Amino acid sequence: HNLKHPKIRWVTNHNLNASEDIARIGVPRSKIVPFDWPAVVSPEDFEPKTSARDPRAPRLLYVGQVREDKGGGDLIDRTAQLIEAGRDSRLTVIGAGDVEALRSRASERGIAEKVSFLGKLAHQNVMTAMNDHDVVLIPSWHEYPEGLPNTIYEGLCSRTPLVVSDHPMFGTRVKDE
């Protein structure tokens, strides 16, 4: 299909970054209509945090599809590195996908007992988990076709610090500090 064809009046994509990306691949800007989902959570829903409960034992959380190009293996490897460096880190993974590959990788790295796989959870349970953890991780690789995941917005609303990859879709929306 040719998105430049005159019979195609509009092309829509969620948020400005994803819309910019379809302009980059040749869709005329005059046809692009960005949209966003209405917010269902707000920072006012959670109390501000001042620090990790125990900085020597950070509790890490990942929410999303469990796959390599979303940074799945990186989650395990970086958690193992923290543990090897003397941090009693714990990783919680919420989501479905290639869970068995990550479970095997955690066993190979000797940290299986430090990683919990919760599968899919109801949205309210995800928000509670975000607020209960010290860091929300978003390690997507450049190869993964991201827009701007709700995990970033919801992690910020939960008042939990984020560690976000340098994925091109995040760069204009997420800045250090």
XYZ file of N, CA, C and O in Angstrom:
708
model
N 0.835 -1.185 0.000
C 0.000 0.000 0.000
C 0.871 1.236 0.000
O 1.859 1.308 0.708
N 0.446 2.211 -0.759
C 1.192 3.454 -0.832
C 0.500 4.510 0.021
O -0.572 4.992 -0.329
N 1.106 4.878 1.123
C 0.497 5.843 2.032
C 0.480 7.261 1.467
O -0.165 8.147 2.008
N 1.177 7.469 0.354
C 1.165 8.776 -0.311
C -0.017 8.906 -1.279
O -0.301 9.984 -1.772
N -0.701 7.807 -1.549
C -1.803 7.804 -2.507
C -2.869 8.822 -2.100
O -3.217 8.929 -0.918
N -3.433 9.573 -3.075
C -4.427 10.594 -2.758
C -5.699 10.060 -2.094
O -6.379 10.803 -1.372
N -6.039 8.803 -2.298
C -7.234 8.246 -1.668
C -7.037 8.001 -0.170
O -7.998 7.804 0.549
N -5.802 7.995 0.280
C -5.514 7.845 1.717
C -5.373 9.252 2.278
O -4.407 9.955 1.995
N -6.378 9.677 3.060
C -6.412 11.051 3.559
C -5.571 11.253 4.803
O -4.961 12.306 4.989
N -5.567 10.264 5.706
C -4.850 10.398 6.960
C -4.113 9.106 7.294
O -4.568 8.010 6.975
N -3.030 9.281 7.975
C -2.283 8.158 8.549
C -2.063 8.536 10.005
O -1.586 9.633 10.307
N -2.430 7.643 10.914
C -2.324 7.989 12.328
C -1.351 7.063 13.034
O -1.134 5.927 12.614
N -0.754 7.595 14.060
C 0.168 6.828 14.892
C 0.115 7.432 16.282
O -0.221 8.601 16.447
N 0.453 6.614 17.280
C 0.363 7.140 18.643
C 1.587 7.976 18.979
O 2.693 7.628 18.607
N 1.368 9.078 19.577
C 2.300 10.082 20.068
C 3.152 10.725 18.970
O 3.224 10.252 17.840
N 3.780 11.829 19.324
C 4.534 12.610 18.350
C 5.771 11.878 17.833
O 6.100 11.965 16.661
N 6.491 11.177 18.719
C 7.703 10.485 18.271
C 7.398 9.445 17.208
O 8.091 9.354 16.193
N 6.379 8.623 17.440
C 6.026 7.598 16.459
C 5.524 8.246 15.178
O 5.788 7.756 14.076
N 4.824 9.356 15.296
C 4.358 10.074 14.108
C 5.535 10.656 13.331
O 5.546 10.634 12.097
N 6.529 11.178 14.040
C 7.743 11.653 13.372
C 8.428 10.521 12.620
O 8.986 10.725 11.544
N 8.376 9.333 13.185
C 9.028 8.192 12.541
C 8.338 7.830 11.229
O 9.007 7.490 10.260
N 7.008 7.921 11.160
C 6.369 7.595 9.885
C 6.587 8.717 8.871
O 6.608 8.466 7.670
N 6.820 9.942 9.325
C 7.218 11.014 8.409
C 8.612 10.720 7.855
O 8.884 10.924 6.669
N 9.482 10.194 8.727
C 10.849 9.862 8.309
C 10.855 8.833 7.183
O 11.701 8.867 6.295
N 9.882 7.920 7.178
C 9.858 6.894 6.131
C 9.065 7.324 4.903
O 8.831 6.535 4.006
N 8.641 8.616 4.884
C 8.070 9.142 3.657
C 6.600 9.490 3.646
O 6.086 9.948 2.635
N 5.883 9.294 4.734
C 4.477 9.680 4.768
C 4.420 11.214 4.838
O 5.081 11.813 5.686
N 3.660 11.852 3.957
C 3.581 13.316 3.990
C 3.044 13.809 5.333
O 2.049 13.314 5.852
N 3.710 14.813 5.884
C 3.321 15.359 7.189
C 1.876 15.857 7.193
O 1.210 15.805 8.217
N 1.397 16.313 6.078
C 0.025 16.825 6.019
C -1.014 15.734 6.236
O -2.167 16.017 6.540
N -0.617 14.463 6.115
C -1.537 13.342 6.312
C -1.459 12.741 7.712
O -2.295 11.945 8.090
N -0.434 13.105 8.463
C -0.188 12.443 9.745
C -1.038 13.072 10.844
O -1.049 14.290 11.029
N -1.738 12.213 11.582
C -2.558 12.645 12.709
C -2.083 11.880 13.949
O -2.419 10.717 14.131
N -1.273 12.533 14.810
C -0.858 11.855 16.039
C -2.033 11.728 17.011
O -2.933 12.557 17.008
N -1.998 10.687 17.820
C -3.003 10.538 18.869
C -2.335 9.991 20.106
O -1.207 9.519 20.063
N -3.009 10.073 21.213
C -2.493 9.487 22.438
C -3.667 8.919 23.218
O -4.802 9.337 23.053
N -3.381 7.934 24.055
C -4.393 7.348 24.913
C -4.620 8.272 26.082
O -3.689 8.885 26.578
N -5.843 8.394 26.556
C -6.076 9.232 27.740
C -5.379 8.623 28.965
O -5.335 7.401 29.129
N -4.830 9.483 29.782
C -4.141 9.024 30.992
C -5.142 8.424 31.968
O -6.207 8.993 32.197
N -4.788 7.271 32.523
C -5.651 6.639 33.530
C -5.018 6.700 34.919
O -5.660 6.354 35.888
N -3.757 7.129 34.978
C -3.084 7.311 36.265
C -2.428 8.684 36.275
O -2.198 9.280 35.226
N -2.114 9.144 37.462
C -1.518 10.458 37.637
C -0.492 10.376 38.761
O -0.641 9.565 39.678
N 0.526 11.227 38.737
C 1.474 11.248 39.858
C 0.793 11.531 41.197
O 1.277 11.094 42.235
N -0.344 12.219 41.172
C -1.062 12.506 42.412
C -1.610 11.237 43.061
O -1.996 11.250 44.227
N -1.635 10.129 42.311
C -2.125 8.860 42.855
C -1.127 8.203 43.812
O -1.473 7.230 44.488
N 0.120 8.717 43.850
C 1.181 8.079 44.644
C 1.951 9.123 45.438
O 2.155 10.238 44.981
N 2.406 8.718 46.619
C 3.238 9.585 47.443
C 4.639 9.680 46.843
O 5.166 8.689 46.330
N 5.278 10.848 46.927
C 6.661 10.964 46.451
C 7.599 10.047 47.237
O 7.366 9.766 48.405
N 8.640 9.595 46.570
C 9.677 8.789 47.216
C 10.903 9.661 47.421
O 11.178 10.549 46.618
N 11.646 9.380 48.483
C 12.873 10.137 48.716
C 14.118 9.327 48.415
O 15.153 9.886 48.109
N 14.032 7.995 48.500
C 15.181 7.153 48.193
C 14.724 5.698 48.137
O 13.593 5.369 48.498
N 15.638 4.837 47.707
C 15.360 3.400 47.721
C 15.206 2.950 49.169
O 15.818 3.512 50.077
N 14.396 1.938 49.378
C 14.211 1.435 50.747
C 15.542 0.984 51.330
O 15.837 1.245 52.478
N 16.332 0.275 50.527
C 17.670 -0.138 50.942
C 18.571 -0.052 49.717
O 18.531 -0.918 48.854
N 19.382 1.011 49.612
C 20.224 1.194 48.430
C 21.189 0.036 48.162
O 21.656 -0.137 47.043
N 21.472 -0.773 49.195
C 22.367 -1.926 48.999
C 21.626 -3.111 48.414
O 22.236 -4.102 48.031
N 20.279 -3.030 48.349
C 19.471 -4.142 47.854
C 18.345 -3.598 46.957
O 17.170 -3.687 47.300
N 18.715 -3.006 45.811
C 17.687 -2.411 44.960
C 16.718 -3.445 44.389
O 17.116 -4.538 43.995
N 15.456 -3.064 44.390
C 14.403 -3.916 43.830
C 14.036 -3.357 42.463
O 13.540 -2.234 42.355
N 14.336 -4.139 41.435
C 14.208 -3.719 40.045
C 12.954 -4.316 39.430
O 12.598 -5.461 39.724
N 12.310 -3.569 38.532
C 11.085 -4.038 37.906
C 11.124 -3.806 36.404
O 11.515 -2.729 35.944
N 10.694 -4.818 35.669
C 10.490 -4.707 34.229
C 9.034 -5.065 33.947
O 8.524 -6.065 34.465
N 8.381 -4.256 33.105
C 7.010 -4.521 32.691
C 6.963 -4.431 31.171
O 7.347 -3.413 30.595
N 6.507 -5.496 30.526
C 6.371 -5.456 29.069
C 6.517 -6.837 28.465
O 6.553 -7.843 29.177
N 6.603 -6.847 27.145
C 6.815 -8.107 26.446
C 8.184 -8.660 26.827
O 9.165 -7.924 26.878
N 8.230 -9.944 27.076
C 9.482 -10.591 27.463
C 10.114 -11.144 26.187
O 9.669 -12.153 25.646
N 11.120 -10.423 25.718
C 11.806 -10.816 24.491
C 13.194 -10.183 24.467
O 13.435 -9.184 25.133
N 14.052 -10.763 23.667
C 15.449 -10.317 23.638
C 15.582 -8.867 23.193
O 16.311 -8.091 23.807
N 14.878 -8.470 22.125
C 15.062 -7.115 21.616
C 14.340 -6.046 22.447
O 14.471 -4.853 22.171
N 13.626 -6.455 23.477
C 13.116 -5.511 24.472
C 14.094 -5.421 25.647
O 13.805 -4.781 26.648
N 15.235 -6.099 25.517
C 16.270 -6.048 26.543
C 16.172 -7.142 27.580
O 16.777 -7.040 28.647
N 15.440 -8.218 27.273
C 15.237 -9.298 28.245
C 16.516 -9.877 28.812
O 16.679 -9.964 30.029
N 17.431 -10.254 27.942
C 18.701 -10.814 28.416
C 19.510 -9.794 29.191
O 20.193 -10.128 30.171
N 19.439 -8.537 28.766
C 20.157 -7.472 29.467
C 19.667 -7.339 30.909
O 20.455 -7.054 31.810
N 18.364 -7.523 31.117
C 17.818 -7.459 32.475
C 18.519 -8.456 33.390
O 18.925 -8.121 34.508
N 18.650 -9.678 32.899
C 19.283 -10.733 33.696
C 20.759 -10.439 33.891
O 21.287 -10.504 35.017
N 21.450 -10.091 32.808
C 22.898 -9.862 32.891
C 23.248 -8.690 33.797
O 24.184 -8.765 34.597
N 22.508 -7.595 33.713
C 22.803 -6.433 34.564
C 22.453 -6.715 36.022
O 23.151 -6.257 36.930
N 21.380 -7.464 36.252
C 21.049 -7.842 37.641
C 22.163 -8.712 38.210
O 22.594 -8.510 39.358
N 22.652 -9.649 37.425
C 23.768 -10.500 37.870
C 25.001 -9.653 38.179
O 25.690 -9.886 39.186
N 25.270 -8.646 37.346
C 26.426 -7.780 37.602
C 26.262 -7.002 38.910
O 27.238 -6.849 39.651
N 25.068 -6.526 39.176
C 24.834 -5.826 40.443
C 25.080 -6.749 41.631
O 25.717 -6.363 42.620
N 24.591 -7.975 41.529
C 24.775 -8.949 42.611
C 26.256 -9.275 42.781
O 26.769 -9.309 43.912
N 26.964 -9.465 41.668
C 28.411 -9.742 41.729
C 29.166 -8.575 42.348
O 30.217 -8.765 42.967
N 28.633 -7.349 42.204
C 29.282 -6.154 42.762
C 28.879 -5.910 44.223
O 29.237 -4.883 44.794
N 28.130 -6.854 44.808
C 27.792 -6.738 46.219
C 26.434 -6.129 46.517
O 26.121 -5.879 47.679
N 25.640 -5.878 45.514
C 24.280 -5.360 45.726
C 23.319 -6.543 45.751
O 23.283 -7.334 44.824
N 22.547 -6.665 46.777
C 21.598 -7.776 46.903
C 20.332 -7.460 46.099
O 19.249 -7.312 46.649
N 20.503 -7.326 44.795
C 19.422 -6.908 43.904
C 18.415 -8.020 43.676
O 18.748 -9.199 43.699
N 17.186 -7.589 43.433
C 16.100 -8.502 43.073
C 15.421 -7.921 41.851
O 15.185 -6.723 41.780
N 15.113 -8.789 40.899
C 14.450 -8.379 39.664
C 13.084 -9.037 39.591
O 12.960 -10.246 39.781
N 12.067 -8.229 39.301
C 10.721 -8.733 39.053
C 10.384 -8.446 37.600
O 10.592 -7.322 37.124
N 9.874 -9.458 36.905
C 9.499 -9.328 35.498
C 7.990 -9.561 35.394
O 7.499 -10.618 35.789
N 7.295 -8.550 34.880
C 5.858 -8.654 34.641
C 5.639 -8.627 33.138
O 6.045 -7.675 32.471
N 5.019 -9.674 32.612
C 4.734 -9.732 31.188
C 4.861 -11.150 30.683
O 5.334 -12.046 31.382
N 4.415 -11.330 29.455
C 4.451 -12.648 28.816
C 5.426 -12.608 27.644
O 5.847 -11.553 27.198
N 5.755 -13.794 27.171
C 6.666 -13.906 26.038
C 7.639 -15.035 26.266
O 7.268 -16.101 26.734
N 8.905 -14.759 25.998
C 9.944 -15.780 26.081
C 10.496 -15.889 27.507
O 11.693 -15.758 27.751
N 9.589 -16.153 28.435
C 9.935 -16.206 29.862
C 10.919 -17.332 30.144
O 11.860 -17.159 30.925
N 10.733 -18.485 29.504
C 11.611 -19.624 29.788
C 13.060 -19.333 29.412
O 13.975 -19.776 30.106
N 13.289 -18.584 28.352
C 14.662 -18.217 27.977
C 15.288 -17.343 29.061
O 16.458 -17.543 29.425
N 14.522 -16.412 29.606
C 15.053 -15.563 30.677
C 15.248 -16.357 31.960
O 16.241 -16.162 32.666
N 14.326 -17.259 32.245
C 14.464 -18.101 33.434
C 15.743 -18.949 33.321
O 16.507 -19.061 34.284
N 16.004 -19.501 32.137
C 17.227 -20.294 31.913
C 18.470 -19.428 32.056
O 19.460 -19.842 32.659
N 18.402 -18.229 31.515
C 19.553 -17.325 31.607
C 19.836 -16.968 33.068
O 20.990 -16.892 33.488
N 18.782 -16.734 33.844
C 18.967 -16.435 35.271
C 19.622 -17.618 35.983
O 20.501 -17.434 36.833
N 19.211 -18.837 35.626
C 19.831 -20.034 36.223
C 21.293 -20.123 35.828
O 22.159 -20.405 36.669
N 21.583 -19.906 34.553
C 22.975 -19.951 34.072
C 23.846 -18.926 34.785
O 25.013 -19.184 35.064
N 23.284 -17.760 35.083
C 24.041 -16.700 35.764
C 24.058 -16.893 37.279
O 24.681 -16.117 38.009
N 23.343 -17.910 37.785
C 23.345 -18.199 39.208
C 22.486 -17.271 40.043
O 22.716 -17.117 41.248
N 21.484 -16.649 39.413
C 20.648 -15.696 40.158
C 19.163 -16.063 40.099
O 18.302 -15.210 40.363
N 18.851 -17.304 39.788
C 17.448 -17.710 39.622
C 16.592 -17.337 40.829
O 15.441 -16.913 40.680
N 17.137 -17.460 42.031
C 16.356 -17.161 43.231
C 16.159 -15.653 43.446
O 15.370 -15.243 44.292
N 16.845 -14.843 42.656
C 16.738 -13.376 42.768
C 15.814 -12.773 41.709
O 15.640 -11.562 41.654
N 15.242 -13.631 40.853
C 14.395 -13.150 39.760
C 13.011 -13.777 39.882
O 12.883 -14.994 39.994
N 11.983 -12.936 39.868
C 10.601 -13.406 39.924
C 9.908 -13.086 38.612
O 9.993 -11.954 38.119
N 9.222 -14.067 38.050
C 8.442 -13.890 36.831
C 6.975 -13.980 37.210
O 6.493 -15.038 37.605
N 6.250 -12.871 37.088
C 4.867 -12.812 37.544
C 3.848 -12.988 36.422
O 2.652 -13.058 36.699
N 4.300 -13.046 35.163
C 3.368 -13.153 34.051
C 2.604 -11.851 33.880
O 3.011 -10.792 34.340
N 1.464 -11.932 33.197
C 0.632 -10.746 33.008
C -0.146 -10.463 34.288
O -0.596 -11.383 34.960
N -0.293 -9.182 34.600
C -1.054 -8.764 35.774
C -2.057 -7.687 35.375
O -1.862 -6.974 34.380
N -3.071 -7.525 36.182
C -4.031 -6.440 35.989
C -3.316 -5.102 36.156
O -2.344 -4.992 36.922
N -3.808 -4.097 35.458
C -3.165 -2.791 35.456
C -2.935 -2.247 36.866
O -1.856 -1.738 37.176
N -3.911 -2.330 37.732
C -3.751 -1.812 39.096
C -2.622 -2.527 39.822
O -1.867 -1.911 40.577
N -2.474 -3.821 39.585
C -1.381 -4.572 40.212
C -0.025 -4.149 39.652
O 0.969 -4.128 40.377
N 0.011 -3.814 38.370
C 1.255 -3.319 37.770
C 1.638 -1.989 38.409
O 2.791 -1.766 38.783
N 0.669 -1.097 38.555
C 0.957 0.208 39.162
C 1.431 0.060 40.601
O 2.368 0.741 41.024
N 0.809 -0.839 41.339
C 1.242 -1.097 42.717
C 2.666 -1.632 42.725
O 3.498 -1.203 43.539
N 2.971 -2.553 41.818
C 4.326 -3.109 41.735
C 5.339 -2.020 41.392
O 6.433 -1.972 41.970
N 4.995 -1.141 40.469
C 5.910 -0.040 40.134
C 6.215 0.793 41.364
O 7.367 1.121 41.636
N 5.189 1.140 42.094
C 5.375 1.963 43.282
C 6.149 1.231 44.364
O 6.900 1.848 45.124
N 6.011 -0.084 44.443
C 6.691 -0.877 45.470
C 8.166 -1.136 45.164
O 8.902 -1.550 46.048
N 8.585 -0.932 43.915
C 9.974 -1.192 43.539
C 10.798 0.098 43.599
O 10.256 1.196 43.704
N 12.112 -0.067 43.522
C 13.023 1.077 43.588
C 13.331 1.669 42.225
O 13.661 2.853 42.120
N 13.273 0.842 41.180
C 13.612 1.280 39.826
C 12.739 0.525 38.834
O 12.540 -0.687 38.983
N 12.240 1.239 37.814
C 11.556 0.614 36.686
C 12.529 0.647 35.512
O 13.089 1.697 35.181
N 12.745 -0.513 34.899
C 13.715 -0.662 33.810
C 13.015 -0.729 32.458
O 12.032 -1.455 32.299
N 13.547 0.005 31.475
C 13.017 -0.020 30.110
C 14.223 -0.134 29.180
O 14.742 0.862 28.676
N 14.708 -1.377 28.955
C 15.974 -1.581 28.247
C 15.858 -1.870 26.739
O 16.722 -2.529 26.174
N 14.823 -1.386 26.077
C 14.584 -1.730 24.670
C 15.779 -1.432 23.773
O 16.410 -0.381 23.873
N 16.054 -2.364 22.875
C 17.102 -2.182 21.869
C 16.579 -1.293 20.748
O 15.375 -1.196 20.512
N 17.496 -0.694 20.006
C 17.117 0.126 18.853
C 16.321 -0.686 17.836
O 15.457 -0.137 17.155
N 16.592 -1.970 17.720
C 15.924 -2.829 16.743
C 14.443 -3.022 17.043
O 13.662 -3.351 16.160
N 14.039 -2.824 18.297
C 12.643 -3.032 18.651
C 11.832 -1.810 18.218
O 12.203 -0.679 18.524
N 10.709 -2.014 17.526
C 9.928 -0.884 17.003
C 9.076 -0.207 18.082
O 7.857 -0.367 18.129
N 9.716 0.568 18.942
C 9.014 1.265 20.026
C 8.279 2.492 19.504
O 8.668 3.093 18.509
N 7.253 2.870 20.219
C 6.650 4.189 20.091
C 7.134 4.931 21.322
O 8.298 5.239 21.454
N 6.268 5.145 22.266
C 6.669 5.590 23.594
C 5.857 4.741 24.549
O 4.655 4.942 24.697
N 6.477 3.749 25.157
C 5.693 2.808 25.960
C 5.048 3.463 27.176
O 5.611 4.364 27.791
N 3.860 3.001 27.483
C 3.171 3.479 28.679
C 3.991 3.216 29.925
O 3.797 3.880 30.941
N 4.896 2.252 29.864
C 5.728 1.954 31.030
C 6.505 3.186 31.475
O 6.700 3.401 32.667
N 6.944 4.008 30.537
C 7.665 5.231 30.906
C 6.728 6.180 31.642
O 7.027 6.640 32.743
N 5.606 6.471 31.051
C 4.648 7.391 31.667
C 4.175 6.860 33.017
O 4.166 7.580 34.018
N 3.800 5.584 33.061
C 3.266 5.023 34.299
C 4.348 4.891 35.367
O 4.076 5.072 36.551
N 5.579 4.586 34.952
C 6.677 4.552 35.913
C 6.879 5.907 36.569
O 7.058 6.014 37.780
N 6.836 6.962 35.757
C 6.949 8.312 36.314
C 5.775 8.628 37.231
O 5.959 9.202 38.303
N 4.567 8.237 36.821
C 3.391 8.483 37.667
C 3.495 7.739 38.987
O 3.016 8.229 40.016
N 4.135 6.566 38.986
C 4.268 5.786 40.219
C 5.307 6.379 41.168
O 5.493 5.878 42.268
N 5.982 7.430 40.714
C 7.014 8.120 41.498
C 8.260 7.270 41.682
O 9.005 7.431 42.649
N 8.476 6.344 40.732
C 9.611 5.441 40.806
C 10.635 5.841 39.742
O 10.261 6.059 38.593
N 11.913 5.940 40.108
C 12.931 6.282 39.112
C 12.956 5.262 37.963
O 12.675 4.078 38.160
N 13.318 5.759 36.786
C 13.412 4.926 35.598
C 14.864 4.794 35.170
O 15.645 5.735 35.306
N 15.202 3.634 34.617
C 16.440 3.460 33.877
C 15.978 3.064 32.486
O 15.352 2.020 32.295
N 16.263 3.949 31.514
C 15.727 3.824 30.169
C 16.881 3.718 29.176
O 17.872 4.442 29.298
N 16.735 2.841 28.188
C 17.768 2.709 27.162
C 17.827 3.976 26.306
O 16.990 4.870 26.426
N 18.789 4.007 25.411
C 18.938 5.147 24.511
C 18.160 4.941 23.205
O 18.518 5.485 22.169
N 17.075 4.196 23.275
C 16.247 3.953 22.089
C 15.870 5.296 21.456
O 15.500 6.232 22.163
N 15.945 5.405 20.120
C 15.649 6.684 19.461
C 14.256 7.239 19.761
O 14.068 8.461 19.775
N 13.290 6.402 20.034
C 11.945 6.891 20.318
C 11.839 7.530 21.700
O 10.903 8.267 21.974
N 12.800 7.252 22.565
C 12.740 7.808 23.920
C 13.474 9.134 24.037
O 13.176 9.935 24.912
N 14.448 9.352 23.176
C 15.394 10.462 23.338
C 14.809 11.848 23.439
O 15.294 12.670 24.200
N 13.750 12.131 22.683
C 13.196 13.475 22.743
C 12.217 13.649 23.886
O 11.815 14.769 24.183
N 11.844 12.566 24.543
C 10.829 12.635 25.600
C 11.405 12.373 26.994
O 10.816 12.775 27.973
N 12.507 11.648 27.079
C 13.068 11.268 28.377
C 14.486 11.824 28.462
O 15.331 11.539 27.613
N 14.724 12.641 29.462
C 16.034 13.250 29.661
C 16.570 12.869 31.033
O 15.801 12.675 31.969
N 17.883 12.800 31.168
C 18.516 12.521 32.447
C 18.059 13.545 33.485
O 17.957 14.725 33.178
N 17.820 13.064 34.689
C 17.367 13.888 35.822
C 15.923 14.280 35.650
O 15.369 15.093 36.277
